[in-house]
Amino acid sequence: MSYSPDAIASITLSSITLPLNTPISDAKVFTGRQRPMTEVVFLFAEIRTEQGHEGVGFSYSKRAGGPAQYAHAKEVAGAAIGEDPNDIEKLYTKLLWAGASVGRSGVATQALAAIDIALYDLKAKRADLPLSKLLGSHRDSVRTYNTSGGFLNASLDEVKEAASASIEAGIGGIKIKVGLPDNAEDLRRVSAIREHIGDVPLMVDANQQWDRTTALRLGRRLEDLDLVWIEEPLDAYDAEGHAALAHALDTPIATGEMLASVAEHERLIDAHACDIIQPDAPRVGGITQFLRLLTLADRAGLDLAPHFAMEIHLHLAACYPREPWVEHFDWLDPLFNERLETRDGRMLVPERPGLGFTVSEQARAWTTDAVTVTHD
Ligand SMILES: [Mg+2]
């Protein structure tokens, strides 16, 4: 059978507001930089082709940026209409240059991420393969750890209860937030959780709110607790500070979730700023960009623990040569009809084609804006 070119017929963009059950606080709330988070805004892209193939992808924003991502995607999506959906690299470049005057990172490329991810979903579905298999995977399951039970708005007892429930559910690690105004309270919480979970892998996340001195002092106090990593001890753009800390401590340093392009990550990698890199596919502009980043990270000998959006990152982490971690967040569950399975500390890569998710009726009900783009 010879190849017959297909063409993108339409792209439906939707802005969907997901409410959170409890307002969420990390260290950025305690330093007064942000308010507790009450919702996450998603940009969904659903692509249909002339031959009847379909793909769905999403991007997201927290606290601000949702309307901007949606508006930018709406402006540039027309450039993809009529193009062969298989030529993802070409399409990414075309969409990028359609909006390049506002920059090639941040909101502009996060708007493209939803379309780029939908193109990968479509391509894998057309091949009748899970996305990880289309890309070429190293494993059928990935170590997973829970974050959602360890926020700073939760009391120590609540964090303990959530950790027990996660371990019971087959999740392999527990991450808790640190960065409270009282450093002693941070140490007390981390020690108590270490004691509570025994030798289950434990990570901490300061969400960029320590200065260099505090990070070094607390990092030293935490060395005995055998942490898998200390996450975002410093400002996300302080590559030199992270590098000095990574050099000074035995505990691995993880960072990268806040960076908004491959170029920003490249600086982190070049500075030897971390042991574990934490890119986020929607934030760096989609899977095309994320895959470029994985090549750089592997060459630099880094471990991988992608940030958030396990529905996408599970497939991408499965393709990384070194044994990665994927972050378990059940927040997005209501948006989809399918659920991911965890067993023996690992998340199982779904065998369904593509990403393996269909958009739920609940997500449709939470849609605040939608448009179908059919021409340039
Ligand atoms: Mg984090």
mmCIF file of C-alpha atoms and ligand atoms in Angstrom:
data_model
loop_
_atom_site.group_PDB
_atom_site.id
_atom_site.type_symbol
_atom_site.label_atom_id
_atom_site.label_comp_id
_atom_site.label_asym_id
_atom_site.label_seq_id
_atom_site.Cartn_x
_atom_site.Cartn_y
_atom_site.Cartn_z
ATOM 1 C CA MET A 1 0.000 0.000 0.000
ATOM 2 C CA SER A 2 1.519 3.317 -0.997
ATOM 3 C CA TYR A 3 1.331 6.477 1.095
ATOM 4 C CA SER A 4 -1.498 8.861 0.275
ATOM 5 C CA PRO A 5 -1.022 12.332 1.747
ATOM 6 C CA ASP A 6 -3.675 13.497 4.198
ATOM 7 C CA ALA A 7 -4.586 17.097 5.026
ATOM 8 C CA ILE A 8 -5.691 18.867 8.195
ATOM 9 C CA ALA A 9 -9.350 19.842 7.735
ATOM 10 C CA SER A 10 -10.064 21.536 11.046
ATOM 11 C CA ILE A 11 -8.639 22.391 14.449
ATOM 12 C CA THR A 12 -11.071 22.901 17.312
ATOM 13 C CA LEU A 13 -9.620 24.925 20.167
ATOM 14 C CA SER A 14 -11.301 24.914 23.580
ATOM 15 C CA SER A 15 -10.566 26.768 26.782
ATOM 16 C CA ILE A 16 -11.524 24.575 29.737
ATOM 17 C CA THR A 17 -11.446 25.658 33.372
ATOM 18 C CA LEU A 18 -10.841 22.815 35.807
ATOM 19 C CA PRO A 19 -11.827 23.712 39.389
ATOM 20 C CA LEU A 20 -9.705 22.301 42.237
ATOM 21 C CA ASN A 21 -11.439 20.823 45.283
ATOM 22 C CA THR A 22 -9.167 22.616 47.765
ATOM 23 C CA PRO A 23 -7.202 25.867 47.239
ATOM 24 C CA ILE A 24 -3.571 24.800 46.797
ATOM 25 C CA SER A 25 -0.532 26.498 48.384
ATOM 26 C CA ASP A 26 3.145 25.935 47.822
ATOM 27 C CA ALA A 27 6.072 28.066 49.027
ATOM 28 C CA LYS A 28 5.234 30.850 46.534
ATOM 29 C CA VAL A 29 2.054 31.566 48.483
ATOM 30 C CA PHE A 30 3.960 31.747 51.783
ATOM 31 C CA THR A 31 6.447 34.267 50.341
ATOM 32 C CA GLY A 32 3.446 36.337 49.162
ATOM 33 C CA ARG A 33 4.249 35.979 45.469
ATOM 34 C CA GLN A 34 1.107 34.084 44.509
ATOM 35 C CA ARG A 35 -2.362 33.446 45.809
ATOM 36 C CA PRO A 36 -3.604 29.928 46.576
ATOM 37 C CA MET A 37 -4.527 28.164 43.338
ATOM 38 C CA THR A 38 -8.207 27.372 42.846
ATOM 39 C CA GLU A 39 -8.332 26.268 39.199
ATOM 40 C CA VAL A 40 -6.212 25.213 36.210
ATOM 41 C CA VAL A 41 -7.072 26.502 32.723
ATOM 42 C CA PHE A 42 -6.517 24.133 29.792
ATOM 43 C CA LEU A 43 -6.196 24.805 26.086
ATOM 44 C CA PHE A 44 -7.380 21.758 24.182
ATOM 45 C CA ALA A 45 -6.726 21.253 20.456
ATOM 46 C CA GLU A 46 -8.720 18.647 18.533
ATOM 47 C CA ILE A 47 -7.539 18.043 14.993
ATOM 48 C CA ARG A 48 -9.514 16.355 12.207
ATOM 49 C CA THR A 49 -8.136 15.387 8.816
ATOM 50 C CA GLU A 50 -9.638 14.954 5.342
ATOM 51 C CA GLN A 51 -9.176 11.187 5.673
ATOM 52 C CA GLY A 52 -11.090 11.183 8.972
ATOM 53 C CA HIS A 53 -8.225 10.815 11.441
ATOM 54 C CA GLU A 54 -8.358 12.633 14.777
ATOM 55 C CA GLY A 55 -5.938 13.762 17.460
ATOM 56 C CA VAL A 56 -6.267 15.610 20.757
ATOM 57 C CA GLY A 57 -3.667 17.545 22.717
ATOM 58 C CA PHE A 58 -3.606 20.080 25.492
ATOM 59 C CA SER A 59 -1.634 22.822 27.111
ATOM 60 C CA TYR A 60 -2.358 24.496 30.438
ATOM 61 C CA SER A 61 -1.721 27.474 32.637
ATOM 62 C CA LYS A 62 -1.934 28.124 36.345
ATOM 63 C CA ARG A 63 -3.251 31.391 37.835
ATOM 64 C CA ALA A 64 -2.885 33.399 34.593
ATOM 65 C CA GLY A 65 -2.254 32.929 30.891
ATOM 66 C CA GLY A 66 -5.160 30.718 29.824
ATOM 67 C CA PRO A 67 -6.970 33.373 27.734
ATOM 68 C CA ALA A 68 -3.639 34.409 26.147
ATOM 69 C CA GLN A 69 -2.757 30.834 25.123
ATOM 70 C CA TYR A 70 -6.219 30.397 23.638
ATOM 71 C CA ALA A 71 -6.086 33.715 21.769
ATOM 72 C CA HIS A 72 -2.653 33.006 20.308
ATOM 73 C CA ALA A 73 -3.601 29.502 19.167
ATOM 74 C CA LYS A 74 -6.744 30.902 17.543
ATOM 75 C CA GLU A 75 -4.686 33.442 15.584
ATOM 76 C CA VAL A 76 -2.081 31.036 14.216
ATOM 77 C CA ALA A 77 -3.943 27.678 13.889
ATOM 78 C CA GLY A 78 -5.111 28.539 10.364
ATOM 79 C CA ALA A 79 -1.538 28.120 9.123
ATOM 80 C CA ALA A 80 -1.867 24.362 9.678
ATOM 81 C CA ILE A 81 -5.070 23.879 7.661
ATOM 82 C CA GLY A 82 -4.505 21.918 4.439
ATOM 83 C CA GLU A 83 -1.066 20.697 5.556
ATOM 84 C CA ASP A 84 -0.176 17.007 5.906
ATOM 85 C CA PRO A 85 -0.562 16.228 9.671
ATOM 86 C CA ASN A 86 2.308 13.722 9.454
ATOM 87 C CA ASP A 87 4.851 16.490 8.853
ATOM 88 C CA ILE A 88 4.931 17.587 12.466
ATOM 89 C CA GLU A 89 8.354 19.273 12.368
ATOM 90 C CA LYS A 90 7.354 21.330 9.346
ATOM 91 C CA LEU A 91 4.023 22.247 10.918
ATOM 92 C CA TYR A 92 5.652 23.290 14.171
ATOM 93 C CA THR A 93 8.024 25.589 12.314
ATOM 94 C CA LYS A 94 5.197 27.070 10.255
ATOM 95 C CA LEU A 95 3.039 27.765 13.326
ATOM 96 C CA LEU A 96 6.048 29.141 15.178
ATOM 97 C CA TRP A 97 6.879 31.670 12.485
ATOM 98 C CA ALA A 98 3.209 32.636 12.129
ATOM 99 C CA GLY A 99 3.482 34.176 15.608
ATOM 100 C CA ALA A 100 7.221 34.660 16.032
ATOM 101 C CA SER A 101 7.136 38.402 16.683
ATOM 102 C CA VAL A 102 5.915 37.781 20.252
ATOM 103 C CA GLY A 103 8.764 35.383 20.901
ATOM 104 C CA ARG A 104 9.639 31.724 20.588
ATOM 105 C CA SER A 105 9.014 30.704 24.177
ATOM 106 C CA GLY A 106 6.389 31.109 26.899
ATOM 107 C CA VAL A 107 2.741 31.747 26.075
ATOM 108 C CA ALA A 108 3.339 31.805 22.305
ATOM 109 C CA THR A 109 4.835 28.332 22.110
ATOM 110 C CA GLN A 110 2.617 26.966 24.888
ATOM 111 C CA ALA A 111 -0.293 27.827 22.586
ATOM 112 C CA LEU A 112 1.356 25.712 19.858
ATOM 113 C CA ALA A 113 2.010 22.878 22.302
ATOM 114 C CA ALA A 114 -1.662 21.846 22.333
ATOM 115 C CA ILE A 115 -1.639 21.535 18.518
ATOM 116 C CA ASP A 116 1.766 19.806 18.433
ATOM 117 C CA ILE A 117 0.675 17.230 21.029
ATOM 118 C CA ALA A 118 -2.570 16.634 19.104
ATOM 119 C CA LEU A 119 -0.512 15.960 15.952
ATOM 120 C CA TYR A 120 1.518 13.303 17.799
ATOM 121 C CA ASP A 121 -1.671 11.765 19.209
ATOM 122 C CA LEU A 122 -3.130 11.687 15.696
ATOM 123 C CA LYS A 123 -0.024 10.149 14.170
ATOM 124 C CA ALA A 124 0.131 7.395 16.798
ATOM 125 C CA LYS A 125 -3.587 6.665 16.425
ATOM 126 C CA ARG A 126 -3.182 6.426 12.649
ATOM 127 C CA ALA A 127 -0.383 3.893 13.224
ATOM 128 C CA ASP A 128 -2.589 2.132 15.807
ATOM 129 C CA LEU A 129 0.221 2.441 18.382
ATOM 130 C CA PRO A 130 0.466 3.949 21.864
ATOM 131 C CA LEU A 131 2.466 7.192 21.550
ATOM 132 C CA SER A 132 5.415 5.656 23.445
ATOM 133 C CA LYS A 133 5.610 2.859 20.861
ATOM 134 C CA LEU A 134 5.415 5.290 17.950
ATOM 135 C CA LEU A 135 8.395 7.176 19.411
ATOM 136 C CA GLY A 136 10.236 4.011 20.486
ATOM 137 C CA SER A 137 10.100 3.153 24.181
ATOM 138 C CA HIS A 138 12.495 1.590 26.692
ATOM 139 C CA ARG A 139 9.824 0.335 29.115
ATOM 140 C CA ASP A 140 6.115 -0.339 29.526
ATOM 141 C CA SER A 141 5.849 1.274 32.959
ATOM 142 C CA VAL A 142 7.536 4.189 34.733
ATOM 143 C CA ARG A 143 8.313 4.762 38.431
ATOM 144 C CA THR A 144 5.785 7.202 39.811
ATOM 145 C CA TYR A 145 5.561 9.462 42.841
ATOM 146 C CA ASN A 146 2.718 11.491 44.321
ATOM 147 C CA THR A 147 2.819 15.268 44.795
ATOM 148 C CA SER A 148 -0.793 16.275 45.306
ATOM 149 C CA GLY A 149 -0.904 15.007 48.912
ATOM 150 C CA GLY A 150 2.097 17.016 50.078
ATOM 151 C CA PHE A 151 1.173 20.684 49.608
ATOM 152 C CA LEU A 152 1.752 23.261 52.340
ATOM 153 C CA ASN A 153 -1.960 23.939 52.842
ATOM 154 C CA ALA A 154 -2.226 20.380 54.252
ATOM 155 C CA SER A 155 -1.504 19.682 57.923
ATOM 156 C CA LEU A 156 1.178 17.149 58.776
ATOM 157 C CA ASP A 157 -1.521 14.602 59.666
ATOM 158 C CA GLU A 158 -3.220 15.180 56.306
ATOM 159 C CA VAL A 159 0.098 14.743 54.484
ATOM 160 C CA LYS A 160 0.727 11.490 56.352
ATOM 161 C CA GLU A 161 -2.752 10.220 55.514
ATOM 162 C CA ALA A 162 -2.331 11.117 51.823
ATOM 163 C CA ALA A 163 1.103 9.452 51.712
ATOM 164 C CA SER A 164 -0.310 6.222 53.139
ATOM 165 C CA ALA A 165 -3.167 6.300 50.616
ATOM 166 C CA SER A 166 -0.717 6.856 47.726
ATOM 167 C CA ILE A 167 1.513 3.962 48.773
ATOM 168 C CA GLU A 168 -1.590 1.781 49.196
ATOM 169 C CA ALA A 169 -2.599 2.726 45.611
ATOM 170 C CA GLY A 170 0.700 1.413 44.209
ATOM 171 C CA ILE A 171 2.478 4.774 43.858
ATOM 172 C CA GLY A 172 6.232 4.382 44.381
ATOM 173 C CA GLY A 173 7.348 7.668 45.950
ATOM 174 C CA ILE A 174 6.132 10.648 47.969
ATOM 175 C CA LYS A 175 7.039 14.291 47.357
ATOM 176 C CA ILE A 176 6.232 16.981 49.879
ATOM 177 C CA LYS A 177 6.499 20.739 49.640
ATOM 178 C CA VAL A 178 8.939 22.765 51.736
ATOM 179 C CA GLY A 179 9.763 26.476 51.827
ATOM 180 C CA LEU A 180 7.691 27.538 54.849
ATOM 181 C CA PRO A 181 8.751 30.813 56.507
ATOM 182 C CA ASP A 182 9.933 28.728 59.493
ATOM 183 C CA ASN A 183 12.819 26.505 58.339
ATOM 184 C CA ALA A 184 12.574 24.373 61.482
ATOM 185 C CA GLU A 185 8.964 23.555 60.616
ATOM 186 C CA ASP A 186 10.064 22.378 57.158
ATOM 187 C CA LEU A 187 12.643 20.053 58.713
ATOM 188 C CA ARG A 188 10.090 18.773 61.241
ATOM 189 C CA ARG A 189 7.586 17.927 58.473
ATOM 190 C CA VAL A 190 10.150 16.210 56.241
ATOM 191 C CA SER A 191 11.568 14.147 59.145
ATOM 192 C CA ALA A 192 8.071 13.132 60.249
ATOM 193 C CA ILE A 193 7.164 11.968 56.744
ATOM 194 C CA ARG A 194 10.452 10.077 56.373
ATOM 195 C CA GLU A 195 9.651 8.285 59.623
ATOM 196 C CA HIS A 196 6.047 7.673 58.540
ATOM 197 C CA ILE A 197 6.843 6.131 55.129
ATOM 198 C CA GLY A 198 10.020 4.237 56.083
ATOM 199 C CA ASP A 199 12.248 3.553 53.101
ATOM 200 C CA VAL A 200 9.723 4.565 50.429
ATOM 201 C CA PRO A 201 11.438 7.095 48.101
ATOM 202 C CA LEU A 202 10.917 10.673 49.329
ATOM 203 C CA MET A 203 11.478 13.992 47.549
ATOM 204 C CA VAL A 204 11.061 17.631 48.647
ATOM 205 C CA ASP A 205 10.137 20.685 46.559
ATOM 206 C CA ALA A 206 10.893 24.288 47.596
ATOM 207 C CA ASN A 207 9.232 25.857 44.525
ATOM 208 C CA GLN A 208 12.136 28.324 44.007
ATOM 209 C CA GLN A 209 11.650 30.114 47.313
ATOM 210 C CA TRP A 210 14.986 29.628 49.105
ATOM 211 C CA ASP A 211 17.971 31.913 48.646
ATOM 212 C CA ARG A 212 21.394 30.356 48.031
ATOM 213 C CA THR A 213 22.440 30.396 51.704
ATOM 214 C CA THR A 214 19.199 28.905 52.989
ATOM 215 C CA ALA A 215 19.243 26.229 50.306
ATOM 216 C CA LEU A 216 22.764 25.159 51.242
ATOM 217 C CA ARG A 217 22.100 25.171 54.996
ATOM 218 C CA LEU A 218 18.811 23.272 54.728
ATOM 219 C CA GLY A 219 20.199 21.009 52.037
ATOM 220 C CA ARG A 220 22.949 19.948 54.458
ATOM 221 C CA ARG A 221 20.409 19.337 57.233
ATOM 222 C CA LEU A 222 18.402 17.145 54.854
ATOM 223 C CA GLU A 223 21.310 14.974 53.658
ATOM 224 C CA ASP A 224 20.691 12.271 56.287
ATOM 225 C CA LEU A 225 17.093 11.756 55.192
ATOM 226 C CA ASP A 226 18.177 10.010 51.988
ATOM 227 C CA LEU A 227 16.005 12.132 49.696
ATOM 228 C CA VAL A 228 15.694 11.131 46.030
ATOM 229 C CA TRP A 229 16.030 14.814 45.194
ATOM 230 C CA ILE A 230 15.599 18.406 46.354
ATOM 231 C CA GLU A 231 13.439 20.183 43.781
ATOM 232 C CA GLU A 232 13.599 23.850 42.781
ATOM 233 C CA PRO A 233 15.637 24.968 45.789
ATOM 234 C CA LEU A 234 16.383 28.291 44.022
ATOM 235 C CA ASP A 235 14.961 30.658 41.449
ATOM 236 C CA ALA A 236 14.373 28.694 38.236
ATOM 237 C CA TYR A 237 16.727 30.976 36.274
ATOM 238 C CA ASP A 238 19.606 30.804 38.775
ATOM 239 C CA ALA A 239 21.626 28.190 36.878
ATOM 240 C CA GLU A 240 24.903 29.120 38.622
ATOM 241 C CA GLY A 241 23.318 28.895 42.081
ATOM 242 C CA HIS A 242 21.850 25.479 41.288
ATOM 243 C CA ALA A 243 25.219 24.307 39.949
ATOM 244 C CA ALA A 244 27.040 25.336 43.154
ATOM 245 C CA LEU A 245 24.398 23.610 45.268
ATOM 246 C CA ALA A 246 24.479 20.435 43.180
ATOM 247 C CA HIS A 247 28.245 20.398 43.611
ATOM 248 C CA ALA A 248 28.079 20.956 47.384
ATOM 249 C CA LEU A 249 25.389 18.387 48.248
ATOM 250 C CA ASP A 250 25.219 14.614 47.904
ATOM 251 C CA THR A 251 21.422 14.813 47.531
ATOM 252 C CA PRO A 252 20.552 15.199 43.834
ATOM 253 C CA ILE A 253 19.162 18.555 42.689
ATOM 254 C CA ALA A 254 16.131 18.623 40.388
ATOM 255 C CA THR A 255 14.771 21.617 38.492
ATOM 256 C CA GLY A 256 13.424 22.837 35.137
ATOM 257 C CA GLU A 257 9.623 22.826 35.389
ATOM 258 C CA MET A 258 9.311 26.613 35.123
ATOM 259 C CA LEU A 259 11.453 26.969 32.019
ATOM 260 C CA ALA A 260 9.550 27.809 28.867
ATOM 261 C CA SER A 261 11.783 26.710 25.985
ATOM 262 C CA VAL A 262 14.531 24.300 24.973
ATOM 263 C CA ALA A 263 16.967 27.245 24.898
ATOM 264 C CA GLU A 264 16.290 27.994 28.570
ATOM 265 C CA HIS A 265 16.859 24.350 29.464
ATOM 266 C CA GLU A 266 20.037 24.316 27.411
ATOM 267 C CA ARG A 267 21.490 27.001 29.659
ATOM 268 C CA LEU A 268 20.646 24.878 32.718
ATOM 269 C CA ILE A 269 22.291 21.835 31.157
ATOM 270 C CA ASP A 270 25.397 23.748 30.064
ATOM 271 C CA ALA A 271 25.842 25.142 33.597
ATOM 272 C CA HIS A 272 25.642 21.619 35.150
ATOM 273 C CA ALA A 273 22.850 23.061 37.273
ATOM 274 C CA CYS A 274 21.064 19.835 38.171
ATOM 275 C CA ASP A 275 21.224 16.054 38.405
ATOM 276 C CA ILE A 276 17.613 15.537 37.394
ATOM 277 C CA ILE A 277 15.906 17.620 34.743
ATOM 278 C CA GLN A 278 12.188 18.308 34.994
ATOM 279 C CA PRO A 279 10.889 19.613 31.681
ATOM 280 C CA ASP A 280 7.189 20.034 30.999
ATOM 281 C CA ALA A 281 6.082 19.335 27.412
ATOM 282 C CA PRO A 282 3.178 21.818 27.322
ATOM 283 C CA ARG A 283 5.417 24.496 28.871
ATOM 284 C CA VAL A 284 8.346 24.080 26.472
ATOM 285 C CA GLY A 285 6.118 24.145 23.395
ATOM 286 C CA GLY A 286 5.032 20.526 22.934
ATOM 287 C CA ILE A 287 6.455 17.108 22.133
ATOM 288 C CA THR A 288 8.612 18.245 19.185
ATOM 289 C CA GLN A 289 10.535 20.534 21.533
ATOM 290 C CA PHE A 290 10.498 18.078 24.431
ATOM 291 C CA LEU A 291 12.159 15.380 22.303
ATOM 292 C CA ARG A 292 14.977 17.766 21.357
ATOM 293 C CA LEU A 293 15.470 18.441 25.028
ATOM 294 C CA LEU A 294 15.617 14.724 25.882
ATOM 295 C CA THR A 295 18.507 14.287 23.454
ATOM 296 C CA LEU A 296 20.442 17.098 25.172
ATOM 297 C CA ALA A 297 19.611 15.818 28.661
ATOM 298 C CA ASP A 298 20.700 12.274 27.858
ATOM 299 C CA ARG A 299 23.949 13.480 26.338
ATOM 300 C CA ALA A 300 24.616 15.442 29.546
ATOM 301 C CA GLY A 301 24.007 12.324 31.637
ATOM 302 C CA LEU A 302 20.960 13.722 33.436
ATOM 303 C CA ASP A 303 18.093 11.793 34.962
ATOM 304 C CA LEU A 304 14.548 12.739 34.011
ATOM 305 C CA ALA A 305 11.419 13.537 36.020
ATOM 306 C CA PRO A 306 8.972 15.510 33.837
ATOM 307 C CA HIS A 307 6.676 17.997 35.555
ATOM 308 C CA PHE A 308 2.853 17.515 35.873
ATOM 309 C CA ALA A 309 0.592 16.293 32.987
ATOM 310 C CA MET A 310 1.248 12.577 33.519
ATOM 311 C CA GLU A 311 -1.198 11.816 30.693
ATOM 312 C CA ILE A 312 1.442 13.122 28.234
ATOM 313 C CA HIS A 313 4.681 12.627 30.148
ATOM 314 C CA LEU A 314 4.151 8.935 30.886
ATOM 315 C CA HIS A 315 4.640 8.185 27.169
ATOM 316 C CA LEU A 316 7.640 10.509 26.861
ATOM 317 C CA ALA A 317 9.343 9.260 30.034
ATOM 318 C CA ALA A 318 8.937 5.684 28.774
ATOM 319 C CA CYS A 319 11.180 6.691 25.838
ATOM 320 C CA TYR A 320 14.087 8.053 27.915
ATOM 321 C CA PRO A 321 17.157 5.780 28.088
ATOM 322 C CA ARG A 322 17.729 6.306 31.846
ATOM 323 C CA GLU A 323 15.138 5.097 34.368
ATOM 324 C CA PRO A 324 12.882 8.146 34.925
ATOM 325 C CA TRP A 325 10.120 9.170 37.331
ATOM 326 C CA VAL A 326 6.678 10.449 36.374
ATOM 327 C CA GLU A 327 4.667 12.767 38.628
ATOM 328 C CA HIS A 328 1.302 11.406 39.754
ATOM 329 C CA PHE A 329 -1.421 14.080 39.877
ATOM 330 C CA ASP A 330 -5.036 12.961 39.773
ATOM 331 C CA TRP A 331 -6.256 16.520 39.186
ATOM 332 C CA LEU A 332 -6.828 16.004 35.449
ATOM 333 C CA ASP A 333 -8.887 12.822 35.898
ATOM 334 C CA PRO A 334 -12.282 14.561 35.412
ATOM 335 C CA LEU A 335 -11.179 15.833 31.974
ATOM 336 C CA PHE A 336 -10.899 12.338 30.496
ATOM 337 C CA ASN A 337 -12.924 9.136 30.240
ATOM 338 C CA GLU A 338 -9.891 6.896 30.889
ATOM 339 C CA ARG A 339 -7.669 6.410 33.951
ATOM 340 C CA LEU A 340 -3.988 5.500 34.308
ATOM 341 C CA GLU A 341 -3.099 2.445 36.347
ATOM 342 C CA THR A 342 -0.434 2.282 39.069
ATOM 343 C CA ARG A 343 1.032 -0.963 40.366
ATOM 344 C CA ASP A 344 4.100 -1.865 42.454
ATOM 345 C CA GLY A 345 5.329 1.720 42.481
ATOM 346 C CA ARG A 346 4.998 2.210 38.741
ATOM 347 C CA MET A 347 2.548 3.782 36.307
ATOM 348 C CA LEU A 348 1.608 1.541 33.409
ATOM 349 C CA VAL A 349 1.819 3.017 29.910
ATOM 350 C CA PRO A 350 -1.660 2.581 28.402
ATOM 351 C CA GLU A 351 -1.948 0.180 25.478
ATOM 352 C CA ARG A 352 -4.597 2.316 23.776
ATOM 353 C CA PRO A 353 -3.469 4.086 20.570
ATOM 354 C CA GLY A 354 -2.137 7.646 20.796
ATOM 355 C CA LEU A 355 -2.020 9.254 24.222
ATOM 356 C CA GLY A 356 -4.923 6.964 25.069
ATOM 357 C CA PHE A 357 -7.405 9.582 26.254
ATOM 358 C CA THR A 358 -10.789 10.877 25.142
ATOM 359 C CA VAL A 359 -12.277 14.167 26.359
ATOM 360 C CA SER A 360 -15.042 13.719 28.958
ATOM 361 C CA GLU A 361 -18.509 15.264 29.038
ATOM 362 C CA GLN A 362 -17.425 17.015 32.234
ATOM 363 C CA ALA A 363 -14.606 18.734 30.326
ATOM 364 C CA ARG A 364 -17.169 19.849 27.708
ATOM 365 C CA ALA A 365 -19.311 21.276 30.513
ATOM 366 C CA TRP A 366 -16.318 23.236 31.864
ATOM 367 C CA THR A 367 -15.569 24.722 28.424
ATOM 368 C CA THR A 368 -15.745 28.513 28.544
ATOM 369 C CA ASP A 369 -14.742 29.272 24.953
ATOM 370 C CA ALA A 370 -14.380 27.206 21.775
ATOM 371 C CA VAL A 371 -13.730 27.819 18.091
ATOM 372 C CA THR A 372 -13.254 25.565 15.069
ATOM 373 C CA VAL A 373 -10.617 26.839 12.633
ATOM 374 C CA THR A 374 -11.111 25.563 9.070
ATOM 375 C CA HIS A 375 -9.123 27.980 6.880
ATOM 376 C CA ASP A 376 -6.107 30.233 6.961
HETATM 377 MG MG MG B 1 7.740 21.224 41.454
#
